[in-house]
Tab-separated table of C-alpha atoms and ligand atoms in Angstrom:
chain	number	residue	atom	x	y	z
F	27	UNK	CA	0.000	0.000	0.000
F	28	UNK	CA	0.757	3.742	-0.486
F	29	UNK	CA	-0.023	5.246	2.845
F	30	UNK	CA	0.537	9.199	3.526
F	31	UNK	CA	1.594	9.581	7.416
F	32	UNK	CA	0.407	12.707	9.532
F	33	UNK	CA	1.725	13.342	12.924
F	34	UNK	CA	4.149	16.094	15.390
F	35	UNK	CA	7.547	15.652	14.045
F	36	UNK	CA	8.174	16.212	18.242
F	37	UNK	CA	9.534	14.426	20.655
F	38	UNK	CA	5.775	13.950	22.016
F	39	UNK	CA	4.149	10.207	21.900
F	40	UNK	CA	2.075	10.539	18.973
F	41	UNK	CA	4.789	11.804	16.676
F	42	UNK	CA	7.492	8.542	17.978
F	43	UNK	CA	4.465	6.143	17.566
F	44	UNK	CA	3.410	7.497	13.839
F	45	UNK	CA	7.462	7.625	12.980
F	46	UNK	CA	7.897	3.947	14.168
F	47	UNK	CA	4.783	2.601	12.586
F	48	UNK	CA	5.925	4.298	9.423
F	49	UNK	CA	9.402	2.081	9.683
F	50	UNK	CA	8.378	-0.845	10.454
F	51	UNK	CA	5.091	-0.357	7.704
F	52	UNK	CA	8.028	0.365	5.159
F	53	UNK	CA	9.836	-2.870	6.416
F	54	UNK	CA	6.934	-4.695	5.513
F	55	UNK	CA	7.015	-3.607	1.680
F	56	UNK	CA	5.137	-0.410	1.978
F	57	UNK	CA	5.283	2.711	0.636
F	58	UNK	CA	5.374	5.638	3.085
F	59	UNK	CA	4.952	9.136	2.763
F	60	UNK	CA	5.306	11.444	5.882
F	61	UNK	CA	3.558	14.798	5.196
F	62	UNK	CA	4.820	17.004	8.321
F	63	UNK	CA	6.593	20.102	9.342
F	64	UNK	CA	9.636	19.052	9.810
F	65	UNK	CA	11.062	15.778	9.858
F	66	UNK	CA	10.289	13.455	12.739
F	67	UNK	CA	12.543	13.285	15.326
F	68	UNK	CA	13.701	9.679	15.287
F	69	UNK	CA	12.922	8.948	11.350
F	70	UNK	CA	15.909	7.312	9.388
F	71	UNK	CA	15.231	8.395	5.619
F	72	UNK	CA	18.189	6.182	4.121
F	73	UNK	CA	15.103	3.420	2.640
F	74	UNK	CA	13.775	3.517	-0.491
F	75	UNK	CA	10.501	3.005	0.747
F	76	UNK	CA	10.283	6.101	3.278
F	77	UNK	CA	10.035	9.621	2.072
F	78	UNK	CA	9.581	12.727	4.102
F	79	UNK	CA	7.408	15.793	2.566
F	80	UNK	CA	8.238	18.878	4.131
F	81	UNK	CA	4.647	21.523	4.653
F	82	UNK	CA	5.826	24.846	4.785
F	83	UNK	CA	3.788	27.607	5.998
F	84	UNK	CA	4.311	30.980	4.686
F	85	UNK	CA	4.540	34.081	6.948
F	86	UNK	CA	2.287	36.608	6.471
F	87	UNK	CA	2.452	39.382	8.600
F	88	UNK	CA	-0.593	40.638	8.387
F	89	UNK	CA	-2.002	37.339	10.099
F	90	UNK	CA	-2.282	37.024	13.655
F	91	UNK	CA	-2.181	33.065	13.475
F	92	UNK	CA	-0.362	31.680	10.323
F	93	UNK	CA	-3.101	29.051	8.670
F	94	UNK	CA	-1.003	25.527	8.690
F	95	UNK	CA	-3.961	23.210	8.193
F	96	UNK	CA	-4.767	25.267	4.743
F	97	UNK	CA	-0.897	24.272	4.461
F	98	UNK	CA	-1.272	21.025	5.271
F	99	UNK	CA	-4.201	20.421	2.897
F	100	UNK	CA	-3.303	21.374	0.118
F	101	UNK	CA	-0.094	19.788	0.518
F	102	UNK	CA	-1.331	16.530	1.509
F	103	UNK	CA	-3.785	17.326	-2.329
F	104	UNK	CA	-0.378	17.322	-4.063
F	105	UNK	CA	0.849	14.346	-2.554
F	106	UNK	CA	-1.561	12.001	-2.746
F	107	UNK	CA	-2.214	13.664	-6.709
F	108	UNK	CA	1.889	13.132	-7.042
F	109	UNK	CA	2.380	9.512	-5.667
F	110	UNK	CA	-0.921	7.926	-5.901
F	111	UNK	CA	-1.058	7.335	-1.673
F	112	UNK	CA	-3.801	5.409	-1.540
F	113	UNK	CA	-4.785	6.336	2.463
F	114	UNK	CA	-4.403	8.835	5.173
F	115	UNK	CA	-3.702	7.695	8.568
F	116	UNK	CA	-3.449	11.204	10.786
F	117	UNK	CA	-1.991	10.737	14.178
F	118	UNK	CA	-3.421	13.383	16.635
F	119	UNK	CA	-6.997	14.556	15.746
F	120	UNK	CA	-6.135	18.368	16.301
F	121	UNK	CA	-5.833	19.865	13.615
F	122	UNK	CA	-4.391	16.776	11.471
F	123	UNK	CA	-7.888	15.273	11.215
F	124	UNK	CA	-9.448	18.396	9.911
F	125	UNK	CA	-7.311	19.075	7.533
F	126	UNK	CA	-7.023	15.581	5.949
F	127	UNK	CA	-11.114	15.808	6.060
F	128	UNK	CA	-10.432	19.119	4.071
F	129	UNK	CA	-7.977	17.751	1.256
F	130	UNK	CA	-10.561	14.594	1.186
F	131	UNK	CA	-13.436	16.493	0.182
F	132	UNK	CA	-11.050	18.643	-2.568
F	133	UNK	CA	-9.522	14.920	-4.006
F	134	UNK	CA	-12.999	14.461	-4.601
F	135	UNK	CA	-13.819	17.030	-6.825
F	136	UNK	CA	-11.198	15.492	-8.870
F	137	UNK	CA	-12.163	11.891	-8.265
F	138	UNK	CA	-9.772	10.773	-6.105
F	139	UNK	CA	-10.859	9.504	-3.490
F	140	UNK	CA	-8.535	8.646	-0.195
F	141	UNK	CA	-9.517	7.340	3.322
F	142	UNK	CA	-8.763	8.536	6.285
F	143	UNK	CA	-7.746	6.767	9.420
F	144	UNK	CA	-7.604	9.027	12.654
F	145	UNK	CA	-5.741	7.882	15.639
F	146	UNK	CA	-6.486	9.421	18.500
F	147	UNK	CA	-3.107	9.587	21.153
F	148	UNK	CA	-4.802	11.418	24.482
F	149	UNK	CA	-4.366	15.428	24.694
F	150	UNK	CA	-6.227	15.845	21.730
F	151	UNK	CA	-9.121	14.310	23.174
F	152	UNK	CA	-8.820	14.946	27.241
F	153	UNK	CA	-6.830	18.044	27.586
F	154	UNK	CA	-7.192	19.988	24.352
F	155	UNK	CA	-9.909	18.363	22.185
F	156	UNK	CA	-12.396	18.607	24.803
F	157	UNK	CA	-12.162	22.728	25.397
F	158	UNK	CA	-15.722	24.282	23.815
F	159	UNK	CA	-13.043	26.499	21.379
F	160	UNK	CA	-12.507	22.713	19.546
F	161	UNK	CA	-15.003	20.275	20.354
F	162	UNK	CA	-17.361	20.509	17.476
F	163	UNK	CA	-14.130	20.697	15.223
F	164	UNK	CA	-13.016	17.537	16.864
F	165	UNK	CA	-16.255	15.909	17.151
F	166	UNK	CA	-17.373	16.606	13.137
F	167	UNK	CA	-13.593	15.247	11.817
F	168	UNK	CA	-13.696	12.332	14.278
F	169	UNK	CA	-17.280	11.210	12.500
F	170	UNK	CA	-15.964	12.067	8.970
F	171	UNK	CA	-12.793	9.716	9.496
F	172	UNK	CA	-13.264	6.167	7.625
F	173	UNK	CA	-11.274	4.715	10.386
F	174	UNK	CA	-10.730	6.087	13.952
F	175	UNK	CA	-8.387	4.404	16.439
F	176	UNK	CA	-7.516	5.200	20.359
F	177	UNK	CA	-4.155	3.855	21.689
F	178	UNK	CA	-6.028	2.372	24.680
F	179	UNK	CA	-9.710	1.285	26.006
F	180	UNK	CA	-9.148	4.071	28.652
F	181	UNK	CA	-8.950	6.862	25.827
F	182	UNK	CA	-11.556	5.163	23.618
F	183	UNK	CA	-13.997	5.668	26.537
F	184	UNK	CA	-13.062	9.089	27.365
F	185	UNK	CA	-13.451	9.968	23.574
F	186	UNK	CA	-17.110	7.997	24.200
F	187	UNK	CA	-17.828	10.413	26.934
F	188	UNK	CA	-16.522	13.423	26.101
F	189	UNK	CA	-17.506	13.689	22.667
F	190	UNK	CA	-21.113	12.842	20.569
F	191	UNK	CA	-19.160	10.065	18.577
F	192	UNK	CA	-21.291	7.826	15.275
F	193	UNK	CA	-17.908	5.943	14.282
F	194	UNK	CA	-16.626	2.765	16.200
F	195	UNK	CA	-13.366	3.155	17.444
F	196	UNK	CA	-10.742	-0.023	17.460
F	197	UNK	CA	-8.547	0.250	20.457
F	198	UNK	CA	-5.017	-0.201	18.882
F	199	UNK	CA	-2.177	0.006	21.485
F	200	UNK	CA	1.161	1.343	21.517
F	201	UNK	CA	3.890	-0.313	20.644
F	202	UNK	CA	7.666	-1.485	20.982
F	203	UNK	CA	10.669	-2.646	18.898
F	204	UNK	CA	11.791	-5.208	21.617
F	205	UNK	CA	14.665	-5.834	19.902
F	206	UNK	CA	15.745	-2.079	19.996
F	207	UNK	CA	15.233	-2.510	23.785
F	208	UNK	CA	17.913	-4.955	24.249
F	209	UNK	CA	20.410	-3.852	26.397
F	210	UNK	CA	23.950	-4.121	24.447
F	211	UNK	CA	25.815	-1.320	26.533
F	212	UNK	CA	29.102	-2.246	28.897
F	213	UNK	CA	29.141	-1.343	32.513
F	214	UNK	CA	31.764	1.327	31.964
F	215	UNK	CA	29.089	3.108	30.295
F	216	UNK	CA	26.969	2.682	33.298
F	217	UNK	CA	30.061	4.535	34.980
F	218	UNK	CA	29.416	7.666	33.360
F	219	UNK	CA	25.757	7.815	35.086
F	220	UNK	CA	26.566	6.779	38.562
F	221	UNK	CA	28.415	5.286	41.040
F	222	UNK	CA	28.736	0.869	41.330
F	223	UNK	CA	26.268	1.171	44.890
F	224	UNK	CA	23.980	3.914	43.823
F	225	UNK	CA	19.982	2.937	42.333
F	226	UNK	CA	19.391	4.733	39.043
F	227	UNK	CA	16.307	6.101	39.004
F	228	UNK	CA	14.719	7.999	35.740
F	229	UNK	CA	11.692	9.414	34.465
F	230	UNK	CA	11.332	11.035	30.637
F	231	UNK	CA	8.738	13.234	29.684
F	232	UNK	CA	7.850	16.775	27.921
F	233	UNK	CA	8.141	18.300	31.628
F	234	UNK	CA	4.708	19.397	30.998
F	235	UNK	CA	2.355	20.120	34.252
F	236	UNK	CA	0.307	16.994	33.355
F	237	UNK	CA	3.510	14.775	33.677
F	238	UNK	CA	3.427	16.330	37.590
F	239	UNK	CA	7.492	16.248	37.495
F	240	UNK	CA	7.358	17.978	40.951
F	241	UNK	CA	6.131	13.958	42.119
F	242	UNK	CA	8.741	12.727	40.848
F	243	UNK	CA	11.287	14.884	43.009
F	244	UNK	CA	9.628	14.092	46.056
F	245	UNK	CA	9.502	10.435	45.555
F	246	UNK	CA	13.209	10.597	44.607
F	247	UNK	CA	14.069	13.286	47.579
F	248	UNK	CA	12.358	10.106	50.044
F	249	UNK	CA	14.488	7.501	48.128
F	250	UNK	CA	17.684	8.884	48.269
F	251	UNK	CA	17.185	9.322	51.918
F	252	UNK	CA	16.895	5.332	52.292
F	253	UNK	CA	19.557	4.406	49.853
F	254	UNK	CA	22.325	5.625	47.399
F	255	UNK	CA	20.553	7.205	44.275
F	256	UNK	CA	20.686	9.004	41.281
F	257	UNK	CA	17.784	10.701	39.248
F	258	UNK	CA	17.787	10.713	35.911
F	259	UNK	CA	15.867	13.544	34.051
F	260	UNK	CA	15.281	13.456	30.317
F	261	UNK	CA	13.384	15.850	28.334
F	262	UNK	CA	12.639	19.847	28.079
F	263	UNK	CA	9.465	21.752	28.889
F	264	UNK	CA	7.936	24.526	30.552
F	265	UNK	CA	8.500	22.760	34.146
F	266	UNK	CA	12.277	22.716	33.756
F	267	UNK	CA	13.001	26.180	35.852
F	268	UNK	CA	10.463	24.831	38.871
F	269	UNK	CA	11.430	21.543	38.975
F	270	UNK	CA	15.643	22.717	39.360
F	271	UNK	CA	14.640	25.233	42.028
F	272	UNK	CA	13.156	21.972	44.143
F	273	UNK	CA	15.786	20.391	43.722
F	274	UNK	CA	18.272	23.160	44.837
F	275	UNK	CA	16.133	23.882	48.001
F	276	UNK	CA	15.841	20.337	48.497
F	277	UNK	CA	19.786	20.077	48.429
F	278	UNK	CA	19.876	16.744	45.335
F	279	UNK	CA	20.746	19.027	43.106
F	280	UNK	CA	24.149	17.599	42.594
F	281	UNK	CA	22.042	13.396	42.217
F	282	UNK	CA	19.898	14.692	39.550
F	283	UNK	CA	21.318	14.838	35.941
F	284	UNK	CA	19.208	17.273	33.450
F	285	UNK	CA	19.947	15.433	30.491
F	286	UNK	CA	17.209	17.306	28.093
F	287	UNK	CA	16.275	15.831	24.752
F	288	UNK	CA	18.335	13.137	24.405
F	289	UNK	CA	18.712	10.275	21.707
F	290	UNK	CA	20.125	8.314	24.370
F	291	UNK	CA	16.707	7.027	26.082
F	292	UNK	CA	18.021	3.278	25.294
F	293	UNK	CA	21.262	3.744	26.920
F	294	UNK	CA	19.515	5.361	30.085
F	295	UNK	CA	16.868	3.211	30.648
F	296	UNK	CA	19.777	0.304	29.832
F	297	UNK	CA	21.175	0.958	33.098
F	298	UNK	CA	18.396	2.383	34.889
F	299	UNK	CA	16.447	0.430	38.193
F	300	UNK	CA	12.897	2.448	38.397
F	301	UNK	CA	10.954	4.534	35.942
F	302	UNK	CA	8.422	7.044	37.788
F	303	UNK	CA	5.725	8.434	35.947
F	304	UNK	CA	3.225	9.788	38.339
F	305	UNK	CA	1.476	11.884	35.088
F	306	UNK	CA	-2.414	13.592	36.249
F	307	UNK	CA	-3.605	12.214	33.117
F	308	UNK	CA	-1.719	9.518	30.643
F	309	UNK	CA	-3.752	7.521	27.748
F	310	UNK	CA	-1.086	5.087	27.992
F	311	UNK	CA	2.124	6.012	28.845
F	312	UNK	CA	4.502	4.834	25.918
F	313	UNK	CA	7.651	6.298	28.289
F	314	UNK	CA	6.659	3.376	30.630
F	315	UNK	CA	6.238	0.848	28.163
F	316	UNK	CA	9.621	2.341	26.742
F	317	UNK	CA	10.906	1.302	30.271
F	318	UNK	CA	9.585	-1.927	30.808
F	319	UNK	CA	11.322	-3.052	27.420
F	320	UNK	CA	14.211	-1.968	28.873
F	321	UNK	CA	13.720	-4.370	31.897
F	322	UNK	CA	12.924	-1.561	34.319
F	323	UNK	CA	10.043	-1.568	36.849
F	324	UNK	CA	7.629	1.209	36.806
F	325	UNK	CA	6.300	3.282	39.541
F	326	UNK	CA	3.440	5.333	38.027
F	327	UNK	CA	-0.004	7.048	39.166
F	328	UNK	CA	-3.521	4.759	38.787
F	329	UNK	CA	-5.157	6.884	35.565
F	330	UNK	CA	-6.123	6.812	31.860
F	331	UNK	CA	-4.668	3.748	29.922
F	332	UNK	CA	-1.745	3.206	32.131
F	333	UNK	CA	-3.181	0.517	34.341
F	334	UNK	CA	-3.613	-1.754	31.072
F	335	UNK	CA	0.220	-1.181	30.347
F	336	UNK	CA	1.996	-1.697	34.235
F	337	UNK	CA	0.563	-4.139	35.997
F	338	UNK	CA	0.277	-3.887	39.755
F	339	UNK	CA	2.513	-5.820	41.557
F	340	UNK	CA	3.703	-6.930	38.722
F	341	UNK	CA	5.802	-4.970	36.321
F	342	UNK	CA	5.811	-2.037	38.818
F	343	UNK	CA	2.794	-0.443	40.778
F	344	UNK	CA	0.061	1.506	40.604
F	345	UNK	CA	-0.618	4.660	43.093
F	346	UNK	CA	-3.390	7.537	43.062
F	347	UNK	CA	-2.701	10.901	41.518
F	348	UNK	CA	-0.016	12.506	43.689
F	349	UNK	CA	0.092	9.786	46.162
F	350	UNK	CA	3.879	10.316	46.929
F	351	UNK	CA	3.757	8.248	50.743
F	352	UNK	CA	2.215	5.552	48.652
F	353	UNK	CA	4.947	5.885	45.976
F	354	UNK	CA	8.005	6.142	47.812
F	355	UNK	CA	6.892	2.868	49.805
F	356	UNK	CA	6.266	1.031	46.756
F	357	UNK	CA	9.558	2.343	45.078
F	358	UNK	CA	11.344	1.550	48.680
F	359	UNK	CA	10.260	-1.873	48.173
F	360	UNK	CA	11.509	-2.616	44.648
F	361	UNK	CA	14.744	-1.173	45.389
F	362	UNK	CA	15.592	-2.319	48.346
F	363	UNK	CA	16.216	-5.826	47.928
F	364	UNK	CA	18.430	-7.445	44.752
F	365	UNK	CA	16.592	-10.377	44.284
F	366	UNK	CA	12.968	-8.697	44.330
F	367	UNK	CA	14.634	-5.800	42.248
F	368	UNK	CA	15.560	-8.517	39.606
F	369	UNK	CA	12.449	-10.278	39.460
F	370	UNK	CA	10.554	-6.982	38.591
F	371	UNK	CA	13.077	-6.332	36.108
F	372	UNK	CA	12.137	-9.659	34.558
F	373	UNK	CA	8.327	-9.102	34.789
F	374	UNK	CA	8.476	-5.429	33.384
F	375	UNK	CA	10.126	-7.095	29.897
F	376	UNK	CA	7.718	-9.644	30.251
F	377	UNK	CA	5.012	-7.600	30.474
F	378	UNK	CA	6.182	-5.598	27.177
F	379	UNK	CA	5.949	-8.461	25.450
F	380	UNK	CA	2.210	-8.231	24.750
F	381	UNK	CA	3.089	-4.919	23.136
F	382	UNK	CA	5.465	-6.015	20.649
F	383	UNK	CA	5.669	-3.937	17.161
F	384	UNK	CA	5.135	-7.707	15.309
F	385	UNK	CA	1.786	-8.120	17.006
F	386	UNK	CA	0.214	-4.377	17.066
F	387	UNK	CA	1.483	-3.152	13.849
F	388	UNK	CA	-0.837	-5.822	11.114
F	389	UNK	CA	-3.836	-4.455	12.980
F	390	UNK	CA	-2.883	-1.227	11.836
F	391	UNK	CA	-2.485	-2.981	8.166
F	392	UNK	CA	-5.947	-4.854	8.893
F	393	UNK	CA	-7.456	-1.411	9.561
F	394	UNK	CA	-6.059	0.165	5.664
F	395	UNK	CA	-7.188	-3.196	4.309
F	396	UNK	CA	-10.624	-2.649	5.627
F	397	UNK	CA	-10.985	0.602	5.208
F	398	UNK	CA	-9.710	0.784	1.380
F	399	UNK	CA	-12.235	-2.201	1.013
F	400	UNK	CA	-15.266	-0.230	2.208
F	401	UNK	CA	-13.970	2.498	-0.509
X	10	GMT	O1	1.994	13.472	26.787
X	10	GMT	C1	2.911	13.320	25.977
X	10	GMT	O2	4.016	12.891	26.281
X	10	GMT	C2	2.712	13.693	24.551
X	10	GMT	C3	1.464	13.095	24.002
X	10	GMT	C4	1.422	13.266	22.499
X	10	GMT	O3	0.352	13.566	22.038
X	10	GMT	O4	2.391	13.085	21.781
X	10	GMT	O5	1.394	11.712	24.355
X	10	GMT	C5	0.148	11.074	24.224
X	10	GMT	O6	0.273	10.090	23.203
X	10	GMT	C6	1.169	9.008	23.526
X	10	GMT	C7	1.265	8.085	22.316
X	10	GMT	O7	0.035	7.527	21.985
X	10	GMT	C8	0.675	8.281	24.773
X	10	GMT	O8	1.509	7.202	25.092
X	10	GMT	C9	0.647	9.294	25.940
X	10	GMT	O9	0.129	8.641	27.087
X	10	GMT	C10	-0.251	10.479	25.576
X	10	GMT	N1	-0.167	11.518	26.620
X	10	GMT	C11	-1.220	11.846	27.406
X	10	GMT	O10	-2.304	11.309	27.325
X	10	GMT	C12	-0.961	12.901	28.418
């Protein structure tokens, strides 16, 4: 199949899921196109089968807000008119889905005629989608898609709830290369991060308010007060400033590493022992599943999807929003024993399993094969 690939070039969720389904799609003989604003963060053009499509967006300074969904239609028009793509699959309804609905409608006039496939990935249907400014937006292009998906039964029902939906929408989960997850790094590269006796413990995220970062300092601020630690901190974002003030009042300043946006995460979470992700809201938490490939527990908050990914008790646990007493325990108890450490090590990769690219990624293909039937 020709299929034309719409996501957040970012280092956000939805743009790493859309870029890895677009590999491993293109492994499996397709032919991808990713129409975007600049190219995603962890896409490797050097295949024949993979092409990036840059949308540029004029300035005009008479315009308050530059108009980059009449960008991306009409670009995704010319691409689908240049290399026959034969489907649309837009990750992130807002404003991807609009705008595909909008170059749809203009194919048309010419007979073309493309499907879309929406996939919903969580702020664009809790945090942002949901605002009055964009719900009838949202709602209309989530009914007009041939194909919606939600990356987990938690955000399917939110989208049930918060929205007046007519489609059905297949849950589809996120995924992970396991083999890309295999830890191949020596232990003088563990060096670098930390002492021999000291825990690693890391959390990734946008440092957004909904990730609730501050948690994570506190739960680290008890741990390192029971045992040797380090913390870990990857990724940029408007809680940056905040969260290194904690840490200089709290005096850890000098265990936590800031290591921004790094390319790294496989090395880190190589030689990491815990992964915290105490997020308000989370449709399903690909940073944790990122983790538990990687053999490391997970200590996360009870909400949205991510009870279907860690399992209590399990792969890590499960705590209520900003339950930090709760947290700390559970983290306590992981950490402080090798042999208990190890075996939650062993059920976090375990657990990942289920979620492995070869089984998630042909119900993606079942999805265009359907859809394009229907057509
Ligand atoms: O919250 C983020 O890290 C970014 C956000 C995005 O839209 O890129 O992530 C969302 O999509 C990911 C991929 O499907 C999910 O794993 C995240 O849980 C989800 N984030 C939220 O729901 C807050």
């Amino acid at each position: 199949m020709k299929i034309g690939i719409v996501c957040y070039p970012t280092f956000g969720g939805s743009g790493v899921v859309a870029t890895e389904l677009g590999l491993e799609l293109s492994k499996r003989g397709h032919e991808i196109h990713f129409i975007t604003y600049n190219q995603p963060v962890r896409l490797e053009l050097v295949s024949n089968n993979v092409h990036y499509h840059e949308v540029n967006v004029p300035e005009y300074p008479l315009f308050h807000y530059q108009p980059y969904e009449l960008a991306l239609s009409s670009k995704l028009v010319d691409m689908v008119k240049l290399h026959g793509i034969e489907i649309l699959h837009v990750h992130y309804a807002i404003p991807h889905a609009y705008a595909a609905y909008m170059a749809k409608k203009m194919l048309i006039e010419e007979n073309i005629y493309v499907p879309i496939v929406t996939t919903l990935h969580g702020t664009d249907i809790t945090l942002v989608g949901s605002h009055p400014f964009y719900r009838p937006a949202v709602t209309f292009s989530i009914n007009k898609s041939d194909a919606v998906t939600a990356v987990s039964q938690s955000l399917k029902d939110d989208t049930l709830r918060l929205f007046d939906i007519k489609n059905e929408i297949n849950v589809v989960s996120n995924f992970i290369d396991l083999d890309k997850h295999d830890c191949k790094f020596t232990d003088c590269q563990r060096s670098l991060m930390a002492k021999e006796n000291e825990r690693i413990i890391t959390h990734i995220s946008n440092l957004r308010p909904v990730k609730r970062v501050e948690d994570v300092i506190e739960v680290f601020y008890n741990i390192q007060k029971e045992m040797p630690a380090k913390l870990m901190l990857v990724g940029e974002g408007p809680e940056r400033e905040r969260i290194e003030a904690r840490c200089m009042e709290l005096g850890i300043y000098n265990k936590v590493a800031f290591l921004g946006k790094s390319n790294e995460i496989d090395k880190i979470l190589c030689f990491s022992d815990l992964f915290l992700l105490p997020s308000q809201s989370e449709s399903f938490g690909l940073a944790a599943l990122e983790a538990m490939a990687s053999s490391v527990p997970v200590i996360s908050s009870n909400t949205g999807g991510i009870p279907e990914v860690n399992i209590h008790g399990v792969s890590g646990f499960l705590s209520d929003v900003g339950d930090i007493a709760d947290m700390t325990k559970n983290a306590l108890y992981i950490l402080g024993d090798d042999d208990r450490l190890k075996t939650f090590k062993e059920n976090a990769r375990q657990t990942a399993l289920k979620f492995d690219v070869h089984t998630i990624v042909p119900q993606y293909e079942k999805i265009y094969e359907d859809t394009l039937a229907k057509c």
